[in-house]
Amino acid sequence: MTKFQSHHYKLHEIIAAISNESAYRYKAEKGQYEYIDILIDAERAVKLANLTEHQKKIVTLHWEKGLNLSQTASVLGVTVQAVLGAVNAVKKKLQRVLNKWNKKTERIDDNMTSTQEKSIK
């Protein structure tokens, strides 16, 4: 069971998983399997966010490769403001995905609580 099915992710947790994929994979290989959940969910969130090609490049350069905004802008041949705008757009898209997951989780939790209450009676 991945975390989004039982808990709510925060945007910073998804970004951290994207930014620290190698470290998370290493921890998972060492037996800390909860890191697999966040990696899978972060990858899924990025796919569900329907990022543009430009936004995907920024995620790769800025979060995955760790370039700062200025370096990312230089590589892409755009302004820092353009990169910042794209980063903010990506965050909004990811947050929308997380919000949908959270609503699903709440419905599942409500259904489970209702079922548990019926079984107690």
mmCIF file with all atom_site columns, N, CA and C in Angstrom, residues 84-119:
data_model
loop_
_atom_site.group_PDB
_atom_site.id
_atom_site.type_symbol
_atom_site.label_atom_id
_atom_site.label_alt_id
_atom_site.label_comp_id
_atom_site.label_asym_id
_atom_site.label_entity_id
_atom_site.label_seq_id
_atom_site.pdbx_PDB_ins_code
_atom_site.Cartn_x
_atom_site.Cartn_y
_atom_site.Cartn_z
_atom_site.occupancy
_atom_site.B_iso_or_equiv
_atom_site.pdbx_formal_charge
_atom_site.auth_seq_id
_atom_site.auth_comp_id
_atom_site.auth_asym_id
_atom_site.auth_atom_id
_atom_site.pdbx_PDB_model_num
ATOM 1   N N  . LEU A 1 84  ? 11.457  30.158 -13.007 1.00 0.00 ? 84  LEU A N  1
ATOM 2   C CA . LEU A 1 84  ? 10.682  30.267 -11.768 1.00 0.00 ? 84  LEU A CA 1
ATOM 3   C C  . LEU A 1 84  ? 9.190   30.112 -12.048 1.00 0.00 ? 84  LEU A C  1
ATOM 4   N N  . GLY A 1 85  ? 8.724   30.726 -13.109 1.00 0.00 ? 85  GLY A N  1
ATOM 5   C CA . GLY A 1 85  ? 7.318   30.590 -13.482 1.00 0.00 ? 85  GLY A CA 1
ATOM 6   C C  . GLY A 1 85  ? 6.955   29.148 -13.787 1.00 0.00 ? 85  GLY A C  1
ATOM 7   N N  . ALA A 1 86  ? 7.835   28.456 -14.496 1.00 0.00 ? 86  ALA A N  1
ATOM 8   C CA . ALA A 1 86  ? 7.588   27.048 -14.820 1.00 0.00 ? 86  ALA A CA 1
ATOM 9   C C  . ALA A 1 86  ? 7.622   26.173 -13.573 1.00 0.00 ? 86  ALA A C  1
ATOM 10  N N  . VAL A 1 87  ? 8.567   26.436 -12.662 1.00 0.00 ? 87  VAL A N  1
ATOM 11  C CA . VAL A 1 87  ? 8.641   25.685 -11.404 1.00 0.00 ? 87  VAL A CA 1
ATOM 12  C C  . VAL A 1 87  ? 7.338   25.860 -10.618 1.00 0.00 ? 87  VAL A C  1
ATOM 13  N N  . ASN A 1 88  ? 6.863   27.082 -10.552 1.00 0.00 ? 88  ASN A N  1
ATOM 14  C CA . ASN A 1 88  ? 5.604   27.334 -9.832  1.00 0.00 ? 88  ASN A CA 1
ATOM 15  C C  . ASN A 1 88  ? 4.425   26.650 -10.506 1.00 0.00 ? 88  ASN A C  1
ATOM 16  N N  . ALA A 1 89  ? 4.415   26.620 -11.838 1.00 0.00 ? 89  ALA A N  1
ATOM 17  C CA . ALA A 1 89  ? 3.351   25.925 -12.564 1.00 0.00 ? 89  ALA A CA 1
ATOM 18  C C  . ALA A 1 89  ? 3.391   24.420 -12.289 1.00 0.00 ? 89  ALA A C  1
ATOM 19  N N  . VAL A 1 90  ? 4.595   23.858 -12.244 1.00 0.00 ? 90  VAL A N  1
ATOM 20  C CA . VAL A 1 90  ? 4.755   22.433 -11.929 1.00 0.00 ? 90  VAL A CA 1
ATOM 21  C C  . VAL A 1 90  ? 4.237   22.154 -10.519 1.00 0.00 ? 90  VAL A C  1
ATOM 22  N N  . LYS A 1 91  ? 4.595   23.003 -9.582  1.00 0.00 ? 91  LYS A N  1
ATOM 23  C CA . LYS A 1 91  ? 4.128   22.815 -8.203  1.00 0.00 ? 91  LYS A CA 1
ATOM 24  C C  . LYS A 1 91  ? 2.609   22.845 -8.125  1.00 0.00 ? 91  LYS A C  1
ATOM 25  N N  . LYS A 1 92  ? 1.986   23.758 -8.856  1.00 0.00 ? 92  LYS A N  1
ATOM 26  C CA . LYS A 1 92  ? 0.519   23.834 -8.863  1.00 0.00 ? 92  LYS A CA 1
ATOM 27  C C  . LYS A 1 92  ? -0.092  22.561 -9.437  1.00 0.00 ? 92  LYS A C  1
ATOM 28  N N  . LYS A 1 93  ? 0.493   22.075 -10.526 1.00 0.00 ? 93  LYS A N  1
ATOM 29  C CA . LYS A 1 93  ? -0.021  20.854 -11.141 1.00 0.00 ? 93  LYS A CA 1
ATOM 30  C C  . LYS A 1 93  ? 0.141   19.649 -10.213 1.00 0.00 ? 93  LYS A C  1
ATOM 31  N N  . LEU A 1 94  ? 1.298   19.549 -9.575  1.00 0.00 ? 94  LEU A N  1
ATOM 32  C CA . LEU A 1 94  ? 1.515   18.455 -8.627  1.00 0.00 ? 94  LEU A CA 1
ATOM 33  C C  . LEU A 1 94  ? 0.562   18.567 -7.440  1.00 0.00 ? 94  LEU A C  1
ATOM 34  N N  . GLN A 1 95  ? 0.333   19.778 -6.967  1.00 0.00 ? 95  GLN A N  1
ATOM 35  C CA . GLN A 1 95  ? -0.575  19.966 -5.837  1.00 0.00 ? 95  GLN A CA 1
ATOM 36  C C  . GLN A 1 95  ? -1.997  19.541 -6.208  1.00 0.00 ? 95  GLN A C  1
ATOM 37  N N  . ARG A 1 96  ? -2.406  19.811 -7.443  1.00 0.00 ? 96  ARG A N  1
ATOM 38  C CA . ARG A 1 96  ? -3.737  19.368 -7.887  1.00 0.00 ? 96  ARG A CA 1
ATOM 39  C C  . ARG A 1 96  ? -3.848  17.847 -7.837  1.00 0.00 ? 96  ARG A C  1
ATOM 40  N N  . VAL A 1 97  ? -2.797  17.156 -8.258  1.00 0.00 ? 97  VAL A N  1
ATOM 41  C CA . VAL A 1 97  ? -2.784  15.687 -8.191  1.00 0.00 ? 97  VAL A CA 1
ATOM 42  C C  . VAL A 1 97  ? -2.898  15.235 -6.737  1.00 0.00 ? 97  VAL A C  1
ATOM 43  N N  . LEU A 1 98  ? -2.104  15.849 -5.866  1.00 0.00 ? 98  LEU A N  1
ATOM 44  C CA . LEU A 1 98  ? -2.149  15.477 -4.446  1.00 0.00 ? 98  LEU A CA 1
ATOM 45  C C  . LEU A 1 98  ? -3.520  15.750 -3.854  1.00 0.00 ? 98  LEU A C  1
ATOM 46  N N  . ASN A 1 99  ? -4.139  16.850 -4.225  1.00 0.00 ? 99  ASN A N  1
ATOM 47  C CA . ASN A 1 99  ? -5.476  17.166 -3.720  1.00 0.00 ? 99  ASN A CA 1
ATOM 48  C C  . ASN A 1 99  ? -6.485  16.098 -4.132  1.00 0.00 ? 99  ASN A C  1
ATOM 49  N N  . LYS A 1 100 ? -6.383  15.619 -5.374  1.00 0.00 ? 100 LYS A N  1
ATOM 50  C CA . LYS A 1 100 ? -7.280  14.545 -5.831  1.00 0.00 ? 100 LYS A CA 1
ATOM 51  C C  . LYS A 1 100 ? -7.041  13.272 -5.028  1.00 0.00 ? 100 LYS A C  1
ATOM 52  N N  . TRP A 1 101 ? -5.764  12.951 -4.813  1.00 0.00 ? 101 TRP A N  1
ATOM 53  C CA . TRP A 1 101 ? -5.449  11.764 -4.015  1.00 0.00 ? 101 TRP A CA 1
ATOM 54  C C  . TRP A 1 101 ? -6.006  11.908 -2.603  1.00 0.00 ? 101 TRP A C  1
ATOM 55  N N  . ASN A 1 102 ? -5.855  13.081 -2.026  1.00 0.00 ? 102 ASN A N  1
ATOM 56  C CA . ASN A 1 102 ? -6.332  13.297 -0.662  1.00 0.00 ? 102 ASN A CA 1
ATOM 57  C C  . ASN A 1 102 ? -7.842  13.141 -0.573  1.00 0.00 ? 102 ASN A C  1
ATOM 58  N N  . LYS A 1 103 ? -8.565  13.619 -1.587  1.00 0.00 ? 103 LYS A N  1
ATOM 59  C CA . LYS A 1 103 ? -10.020 13.451 -1.597  1.00 0.00 ? 103 LYS A CA 1
ATOM 60  C C  . LYS A 1 103 ? -10.387 11.985 -1.676  1.00 0.00 ? 103 LYS A C  1
ATOM 61  N N  . LYS A 1 104 ? -9.669  11.229 -2.515  1.00 0.00 ? 104 LYS A N  1
ATOM 62  C CA . LYS A 1 104 ? -9.921  9.789  -2.609  1.00 0.00 ? 104 LYS A CA 1
ATOM 63  C C  . LYS A 1 104 ? -9.639  9.108  -1.279  1.00 0.00 ? 104 LYS A C  1
ATOM 64  N N  . THR A 1 105 ? -8.560  9.499  -0.638  1.00 0.00 ? 105 THR A N  1
ATOM 65  C CA . THR A 1 105 ? -8.199  8.924  0.656   1.00 0.00 ? 105 THR A CA 1
ATOM 66  C C  . THR A 1 105 ? -9.280  9.203  1.685   1.00 0.00 ? 105 THR A C  1
ATOM 67  N N  . GLU A 1 106 ? -9.794  10.429 1.686   1.00 0.00 ? 106 GLU A N  1
ATOM 68  C CA . GLU A 1 106 ? -10.847 10.784 2.632   1.00 0.00 ? 106 GLU A CA 1
ATOM 69  C C  . GLU A 1 106 ? -12.093 9.943  2.400   1.00 0.00 ? 106 GLU A C  1
ATOM 70  N N  . ARG A 1 107 ? -12.444 9.712  1.121   1.00 0.00 ? 107 ARG A N  1
ATOM 71  C CA . ARG A 1 107 ? -13.617 8.879  0.824   1.00 0.00 ? 107 ARG A CA 1
ATOM 72  C C  . ARG A 1 107 ? -13.379 7.445  1.280   1.00 0.00 ? 107 ARG A C  1
ATOM 73  N N  . ILE A 1 108 ? -12.180 6.929  1.031   1.00 0.00 ? 108 ILE A N  1
ATOM 74  C CA . ILE A 1 108 ? -11.853 5.570  1.469   1.00 0.00 ? 108 ILE A CA 1
ATOM 75  C C  . ILE A 1 108 ? -11.920 5.488  2.986   1.00 0.00 ? 108 ILE A C  1
ATOM 76  N N  . ASP A 1 109 ? -11.326 6.477  3.670   1.00 0.00 ? 109 ASP A N  1
ATOM 77  C CA . ASP A 1 109 ? -11.352 6.489  5.135   1.00 0.00 ? 109 ASP A CA 1
ATOM 78  C C  . ASP A 1 109 ? -12.781 6.552  5.657   1.00 0.00 ? 109 ASP A C  1
ATOM 79  N N  . ASP A 1 110 ? -13.624 7.390  5.033   1.00 0.00 ? 110 ASP A N  1
ATOM 80  C CA . ASP A 1 110 ? -15.022 7.500  5.441   1.00 0.00 ? 110 ASP A CA 1
ATOM 81  C C  . ASP A 1 110 ? -15.748 6.172  5.261   1.00 0.00 ? 110 ASP A C  1
ATOM 82  N N  . ASN A 1 111 ? -15.507 5.513  4.123   1.00 0.00 ? 111 ASN A N  1
ATOM 83  C CA . ASN A 1 111 ? -16.146 4.222  3.867   1.00 0.00 ? 111 ASN A CA 1
ATOM 84  C C  . ASN A 1 111 ? -15.678 3.170  4.859   1.00 0.00 ? 111 ASN A C  1
ATOM 85  N N  . MET A 1 112 ? -14.389 3.165  5.178   1.00 0.00 ? 112 MET A N  1
ATOM 86  C CA . MET A 1 112 ? -13.856 2.195  6.130   1.00 0.00 ? 112 MET A CA 1
ATOM 87  C C  . MET A 1 112 ? -14.439 2.439  7.514   1.00 0.00 ? 112 MET A C  1
ATOM 88  N N  . THR A 1 113 ? -14.525 3.696  7.916   1.00 0.00 ? 113 THR A N  1
ATOM 89  C CA . THR A 1 113 ? -15.085 4.030  9.226   1.00 0.00 ? 113 THR A CA 1
ATOM 90  C C  . THR A 1 113 ? -16.543 3.606  9.292   1.00 0.00 ? 113 THR A C  1
ATOM 91  N N  . SER A 1 114 ? -17.289 3.877  8.244   1.00 0.00 ? 114 SER A N  1
ATOM 92  C CA . SER A 1 114 ? -18.698 3.513  8.197   1.00 0.00 ? 114 SER A CA 1
ATOM 93  C C  . SER A 1 114 ? -18.864 1.993  8.278   1.00 0.00 ? 114 SER A C  1
ATOM 94  N N  . THR A 1 115 ? -18.033 1.262  7.548   1.00 0.00 ? 115 THR A N  1
ATOM 95  C CA . THR A 1 115 ? -18.078 -0.195 7.565   1.00 0.00 ? 115 THR A CA 1
ATOM 96  C C  . THR A 1 115 ? -17.707 -0.735 8.941   1.00 0.00 ? 115 THR A C  1
ATOM 97  N N  . GLN A 1 116 ? -16.692 -0.142 9.562   1.00 0.00 ? 116 GLN A N  1
ATOM 98  C CA . GLN A 1 116 ? -16.274 -0.574 10.898  1.00 0.00 ? 116 GLN A CA 1
ATOM 99  C C  . GLN A 1 116 ? -17.366 -0.306 11.921  1.00 0.00 ? 116 GLN A C  1
ATOM 100 N N  . GLU A 1 117 ? -18.028 0.834  11.804  1.00 0.00 ? 117 GLU A N  1
ATOM 101 C CA . GLU A 1 117 ? -19.102 1.178  12.738  1.00 0.00 ? 117 GLU A CA 1
ATOM 102 C C  . GLU A 1 117 ? -20.262 0.199  12.605  1.00 0.00 ? 117 GLU A C  1
ATOM 103 N N  . LYS A 1 118 ? -20.584 -0.197 11.384  1.00 0.00 ? 118 LYS A N  1
ATOM 104 C CA . LYS A 1 118 ? -21.663 -1.162 11.143  1.00 0.00 ? 118 LYS A CA 1
ATOM 105 C C  . LYS A 1 118 ? -21.305 -2.519 11.738  1.00 0.00 ? 118 LYS A C  1
ATOM 106 N N  . SER A 1 119 ? -20.042 -2.919 11.628  1.00 0.00 ? 119 SER A N  1
ATOM 107 C CA . SER A 1 119 ? -19.646 -4.231 12.138  1.00 0.00 ? 119 SER A CA 1
ATOM 108 C C  . SER A 1 119 ? -19.616 -4.252 13.662  1.00 0.00 ? 119 SER A C  1
#
